[in-house]
PDB file of C-alpha atoms in Angstrom:
ATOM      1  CA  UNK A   1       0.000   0.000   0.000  1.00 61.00           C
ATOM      2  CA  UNK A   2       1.927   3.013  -0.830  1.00 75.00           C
ATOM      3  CA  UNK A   3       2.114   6.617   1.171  1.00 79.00           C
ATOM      4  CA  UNK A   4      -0.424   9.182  -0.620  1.00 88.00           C
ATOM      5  CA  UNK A   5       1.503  12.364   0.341  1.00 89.00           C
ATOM      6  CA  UNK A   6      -2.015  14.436   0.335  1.00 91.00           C
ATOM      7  CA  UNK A   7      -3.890  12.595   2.563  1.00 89.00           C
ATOM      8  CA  UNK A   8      -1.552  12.456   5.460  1.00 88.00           C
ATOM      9  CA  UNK A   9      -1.083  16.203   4.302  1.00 92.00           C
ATOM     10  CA  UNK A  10      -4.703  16.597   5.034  1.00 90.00           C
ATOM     11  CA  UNK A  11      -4.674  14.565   8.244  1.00 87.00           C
ATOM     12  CA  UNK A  12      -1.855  17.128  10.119  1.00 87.00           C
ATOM     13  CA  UNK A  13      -3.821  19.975   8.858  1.00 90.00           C
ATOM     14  CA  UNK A  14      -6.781  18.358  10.389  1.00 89.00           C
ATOM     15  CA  UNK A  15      -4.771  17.779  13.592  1.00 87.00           C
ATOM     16  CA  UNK A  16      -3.205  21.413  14.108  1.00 87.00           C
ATOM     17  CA  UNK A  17      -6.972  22.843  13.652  1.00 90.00           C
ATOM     18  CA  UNK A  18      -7.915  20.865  16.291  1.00 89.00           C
ATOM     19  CA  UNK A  19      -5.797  21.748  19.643  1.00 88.00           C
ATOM     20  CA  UNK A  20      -7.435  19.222  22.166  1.00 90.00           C
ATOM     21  CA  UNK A  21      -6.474  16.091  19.321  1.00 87.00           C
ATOM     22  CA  UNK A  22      -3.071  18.364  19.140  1.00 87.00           C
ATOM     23  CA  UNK A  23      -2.560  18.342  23.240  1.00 89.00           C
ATOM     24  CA  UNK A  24      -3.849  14.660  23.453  1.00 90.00           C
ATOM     25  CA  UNK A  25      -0.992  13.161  20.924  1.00 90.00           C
ATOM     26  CA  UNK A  26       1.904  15.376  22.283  1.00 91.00           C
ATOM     27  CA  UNK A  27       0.919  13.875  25.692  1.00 92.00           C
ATOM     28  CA  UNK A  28       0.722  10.144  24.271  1.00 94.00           C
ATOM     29  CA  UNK A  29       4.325  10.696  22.762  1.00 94.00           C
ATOM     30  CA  UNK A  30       5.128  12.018  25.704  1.00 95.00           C
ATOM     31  CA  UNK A  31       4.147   9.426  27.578  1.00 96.00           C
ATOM     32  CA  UNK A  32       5.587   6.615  24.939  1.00 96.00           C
ATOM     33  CA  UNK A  33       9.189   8.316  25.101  1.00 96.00           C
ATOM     34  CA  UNK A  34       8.767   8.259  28.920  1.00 97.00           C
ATOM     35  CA  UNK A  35       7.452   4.363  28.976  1.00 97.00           C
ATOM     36  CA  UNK A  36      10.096   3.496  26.593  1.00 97.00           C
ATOM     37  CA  UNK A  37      12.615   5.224  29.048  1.00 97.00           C
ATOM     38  CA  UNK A  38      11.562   3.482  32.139  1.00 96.00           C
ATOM     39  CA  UNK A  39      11.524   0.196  29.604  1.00 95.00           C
ATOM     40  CA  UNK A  40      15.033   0.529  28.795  1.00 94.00           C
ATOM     41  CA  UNK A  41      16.087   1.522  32.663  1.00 93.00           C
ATOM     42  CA  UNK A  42      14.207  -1.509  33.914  1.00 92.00           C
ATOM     43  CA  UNK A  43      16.167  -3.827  31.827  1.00 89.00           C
ATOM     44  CA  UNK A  44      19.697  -2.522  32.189  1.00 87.00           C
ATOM     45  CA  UNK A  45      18.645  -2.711  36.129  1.00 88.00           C
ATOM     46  CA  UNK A  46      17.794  -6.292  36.090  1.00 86.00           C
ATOM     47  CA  UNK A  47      21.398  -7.536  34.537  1.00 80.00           C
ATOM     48  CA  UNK A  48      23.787  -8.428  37.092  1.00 82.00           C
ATOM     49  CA  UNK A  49      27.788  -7.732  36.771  1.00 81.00           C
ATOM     50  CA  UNK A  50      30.000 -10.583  35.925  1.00 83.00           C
ATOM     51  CA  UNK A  51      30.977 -12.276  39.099  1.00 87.00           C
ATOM     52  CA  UNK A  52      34.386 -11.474  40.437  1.00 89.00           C
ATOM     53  CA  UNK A  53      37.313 -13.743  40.224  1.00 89.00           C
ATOM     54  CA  UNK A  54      38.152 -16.261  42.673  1.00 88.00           C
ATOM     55  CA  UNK A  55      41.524 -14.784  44.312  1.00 86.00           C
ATOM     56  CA  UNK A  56      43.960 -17.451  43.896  1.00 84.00           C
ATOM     57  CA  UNK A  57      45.112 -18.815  47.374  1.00 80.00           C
ATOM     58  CA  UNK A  58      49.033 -17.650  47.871  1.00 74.00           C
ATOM     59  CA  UNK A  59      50.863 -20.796  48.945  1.00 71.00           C
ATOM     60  CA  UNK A  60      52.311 -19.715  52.736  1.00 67.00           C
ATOM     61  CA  UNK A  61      55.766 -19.305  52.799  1.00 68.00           C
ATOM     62  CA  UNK A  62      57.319 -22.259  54.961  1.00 65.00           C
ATOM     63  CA  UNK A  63      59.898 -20.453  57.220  1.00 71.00           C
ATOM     64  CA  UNK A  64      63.158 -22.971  57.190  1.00 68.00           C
ATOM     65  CA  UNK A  65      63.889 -25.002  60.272  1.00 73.00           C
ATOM     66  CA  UNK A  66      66.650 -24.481  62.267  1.00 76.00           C
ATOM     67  CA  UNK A  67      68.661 -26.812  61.113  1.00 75.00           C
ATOM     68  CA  UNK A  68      68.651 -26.139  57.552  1.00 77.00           C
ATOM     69  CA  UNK A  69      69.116 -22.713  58.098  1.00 81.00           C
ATOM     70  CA  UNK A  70      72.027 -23.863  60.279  1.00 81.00           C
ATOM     71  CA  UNK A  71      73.023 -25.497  57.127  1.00 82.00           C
ATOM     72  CA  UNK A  72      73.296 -22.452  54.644  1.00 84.00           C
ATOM     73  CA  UNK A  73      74.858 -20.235  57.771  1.00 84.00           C
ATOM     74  CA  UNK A  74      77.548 -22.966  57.924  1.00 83.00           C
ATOM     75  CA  UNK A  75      78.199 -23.372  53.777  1.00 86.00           C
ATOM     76  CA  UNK A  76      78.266 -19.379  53.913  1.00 87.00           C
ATOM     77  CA  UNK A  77      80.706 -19.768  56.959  1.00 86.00           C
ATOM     78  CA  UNK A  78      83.082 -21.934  55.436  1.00 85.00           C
ATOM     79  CA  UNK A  79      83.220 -20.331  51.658  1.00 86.00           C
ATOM     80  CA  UNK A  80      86.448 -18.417  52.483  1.00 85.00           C
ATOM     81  CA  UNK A  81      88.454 -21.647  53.244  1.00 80.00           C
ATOM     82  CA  UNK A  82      87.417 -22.548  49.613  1.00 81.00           C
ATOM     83  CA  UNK A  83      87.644 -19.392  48.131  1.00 84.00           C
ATOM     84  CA  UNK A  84      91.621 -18.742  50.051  1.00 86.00           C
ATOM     85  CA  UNK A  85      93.082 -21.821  48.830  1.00 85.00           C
ATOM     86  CA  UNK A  86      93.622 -22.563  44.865  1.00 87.00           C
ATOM     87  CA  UNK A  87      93.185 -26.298  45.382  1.00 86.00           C
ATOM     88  CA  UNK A  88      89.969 -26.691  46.499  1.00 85.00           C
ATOM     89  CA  UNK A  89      88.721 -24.299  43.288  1.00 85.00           C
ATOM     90  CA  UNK A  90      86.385 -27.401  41.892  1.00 87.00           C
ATOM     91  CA  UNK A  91      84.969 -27.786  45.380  1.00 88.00           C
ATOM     92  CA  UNK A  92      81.518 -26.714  46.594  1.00 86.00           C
ATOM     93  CA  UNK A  93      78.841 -26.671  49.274  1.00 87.00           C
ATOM     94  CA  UNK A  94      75.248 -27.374  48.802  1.00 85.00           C
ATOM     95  CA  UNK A  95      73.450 -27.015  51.583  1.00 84.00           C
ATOM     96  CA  UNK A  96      70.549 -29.227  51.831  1.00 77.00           C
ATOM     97  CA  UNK A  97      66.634 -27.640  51.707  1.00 61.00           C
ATOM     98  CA  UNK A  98      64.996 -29.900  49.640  1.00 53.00           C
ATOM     99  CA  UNK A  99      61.423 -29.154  51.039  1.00 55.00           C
ATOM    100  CA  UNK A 100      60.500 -26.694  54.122  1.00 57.00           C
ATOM    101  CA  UNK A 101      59.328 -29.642  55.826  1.00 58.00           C
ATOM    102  CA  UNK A 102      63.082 -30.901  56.281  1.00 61.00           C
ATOM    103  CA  UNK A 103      64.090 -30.766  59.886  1.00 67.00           C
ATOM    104  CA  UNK A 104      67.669 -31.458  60.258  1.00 73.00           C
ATOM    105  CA  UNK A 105      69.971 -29.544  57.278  1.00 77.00           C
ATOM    106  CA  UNK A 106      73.378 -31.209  56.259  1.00 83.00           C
ATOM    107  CA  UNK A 107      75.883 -29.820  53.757  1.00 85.00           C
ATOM    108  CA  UNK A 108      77.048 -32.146  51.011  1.00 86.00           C
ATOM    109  CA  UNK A 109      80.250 -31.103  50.143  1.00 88.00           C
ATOM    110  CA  UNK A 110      80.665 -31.932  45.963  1.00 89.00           C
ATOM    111  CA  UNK A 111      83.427 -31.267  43.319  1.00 89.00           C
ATOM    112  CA  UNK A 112      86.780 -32.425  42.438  1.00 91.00           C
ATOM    113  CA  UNK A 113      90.223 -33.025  44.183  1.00 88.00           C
ATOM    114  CA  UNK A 114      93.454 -33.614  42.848  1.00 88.00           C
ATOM    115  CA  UNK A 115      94.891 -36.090  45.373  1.00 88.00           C
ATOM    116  CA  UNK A 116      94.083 -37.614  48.500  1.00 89.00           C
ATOM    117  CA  UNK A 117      96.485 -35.246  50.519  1.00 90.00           C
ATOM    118  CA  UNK A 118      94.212 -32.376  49.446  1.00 88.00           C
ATOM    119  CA  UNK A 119      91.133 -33.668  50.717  1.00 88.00           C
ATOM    120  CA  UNK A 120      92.635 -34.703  54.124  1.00 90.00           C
ATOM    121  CA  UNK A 121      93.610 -30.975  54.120  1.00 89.00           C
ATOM    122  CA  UNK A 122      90.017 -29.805  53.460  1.00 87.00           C
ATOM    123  CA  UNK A 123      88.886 -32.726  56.307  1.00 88.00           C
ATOM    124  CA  UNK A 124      91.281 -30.909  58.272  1.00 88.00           C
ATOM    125  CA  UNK A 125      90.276 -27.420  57.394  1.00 86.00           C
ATOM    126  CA  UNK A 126      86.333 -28.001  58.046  1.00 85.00           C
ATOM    127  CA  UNK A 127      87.212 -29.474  60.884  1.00 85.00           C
ATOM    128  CA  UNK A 128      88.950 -26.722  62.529  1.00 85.00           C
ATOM    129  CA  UNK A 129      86.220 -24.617  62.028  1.00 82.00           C
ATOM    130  CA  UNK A 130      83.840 -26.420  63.955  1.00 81.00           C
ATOM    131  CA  UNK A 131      80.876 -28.576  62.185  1.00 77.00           C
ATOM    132  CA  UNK A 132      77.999 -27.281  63.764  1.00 77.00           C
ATOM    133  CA  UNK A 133      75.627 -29.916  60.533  1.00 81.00           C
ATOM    134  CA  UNK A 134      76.117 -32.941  58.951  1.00 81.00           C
ATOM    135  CA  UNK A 135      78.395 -33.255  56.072  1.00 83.00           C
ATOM    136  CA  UNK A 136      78.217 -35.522  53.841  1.00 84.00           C
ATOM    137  CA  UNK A 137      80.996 -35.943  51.629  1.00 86.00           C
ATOM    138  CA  UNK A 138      80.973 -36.216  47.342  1.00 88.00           C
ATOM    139  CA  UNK A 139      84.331 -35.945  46.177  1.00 88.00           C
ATOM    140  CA  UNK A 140      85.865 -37.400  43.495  1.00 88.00           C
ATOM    141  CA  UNK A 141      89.698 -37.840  43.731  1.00 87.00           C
ATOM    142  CA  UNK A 142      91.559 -37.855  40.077  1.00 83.00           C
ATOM    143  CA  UNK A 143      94.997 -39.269  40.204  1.00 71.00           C
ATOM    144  CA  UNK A 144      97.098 -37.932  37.491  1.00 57.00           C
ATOM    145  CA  UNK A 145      98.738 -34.936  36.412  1.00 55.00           C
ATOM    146  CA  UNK A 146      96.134 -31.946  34.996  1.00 48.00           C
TER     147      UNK A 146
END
């Protein structure tokens, strides 16, 4: 059905000569814009926001025992025999902390020696300090010239 341009010509004429038609349409778009307000406030109201993340639980941080901390004071204690003496270059500490659980802390002494006499020497050394943890020993001995 197509638009005929003169008869909805003649049907706002009609309306503007009669004010109380006039009043009553302005105040049924009125209330339609209104409505349609409300409408579109009601449903943006009614969505909820995206729930918020979970926080992800932070593991605790174990404090070390006394012993294995006993066991890194001790490797840090005895470094400077190590670092003083040109033999014992390919030898090091690892002090033990495998898990936070671990009660008692040893040092594993590791590396390389060139003769026996050198590692009696480092026995002797560590010794004189004072072993305050067990050590446990991992030293290989190569016979030989370098």
């Amino acid at each position: 059905m197509p638009l005929d341009r003169a008869r909805i010509t003649y049907l706002m004429d009609d309306l503007k000569s009669r004010p109380d038609r006039l009043r009553l349409v302005q105040r049924i778009g009125l209330g339609f814009g209104v409505g349609l307000i409300l409408l579109v406030v009601y449903l943006l109201s009614r969505g909820t926001p995206p729930p918020r993340p979970k926080p992800k639980a932070a593991e605790p941080e174990a404090k070390l025992t006394q012993g294995v901390s006993d066991a890194f004071a001790y490797a840090k204690a005895v470094q400077p025999i190590l670092d003083r003496d040109p033999r014992f270059a390919r030898i090091y500490f690892v002090p033990s902390a495998a898990t936070p659980s671990q009660k008692l802390g040893k040092v594993v002494v590791m590396g390389e020696l060139a003769s026996e006499d050198d590692l009696h020497s480092l026995q002797r050394e560590l010794a004189a300090t004072g072993v305050s943890v067990p050590v446990e020993w991992q030293v290989s001995v190569t016979s030989g010239p370098n």
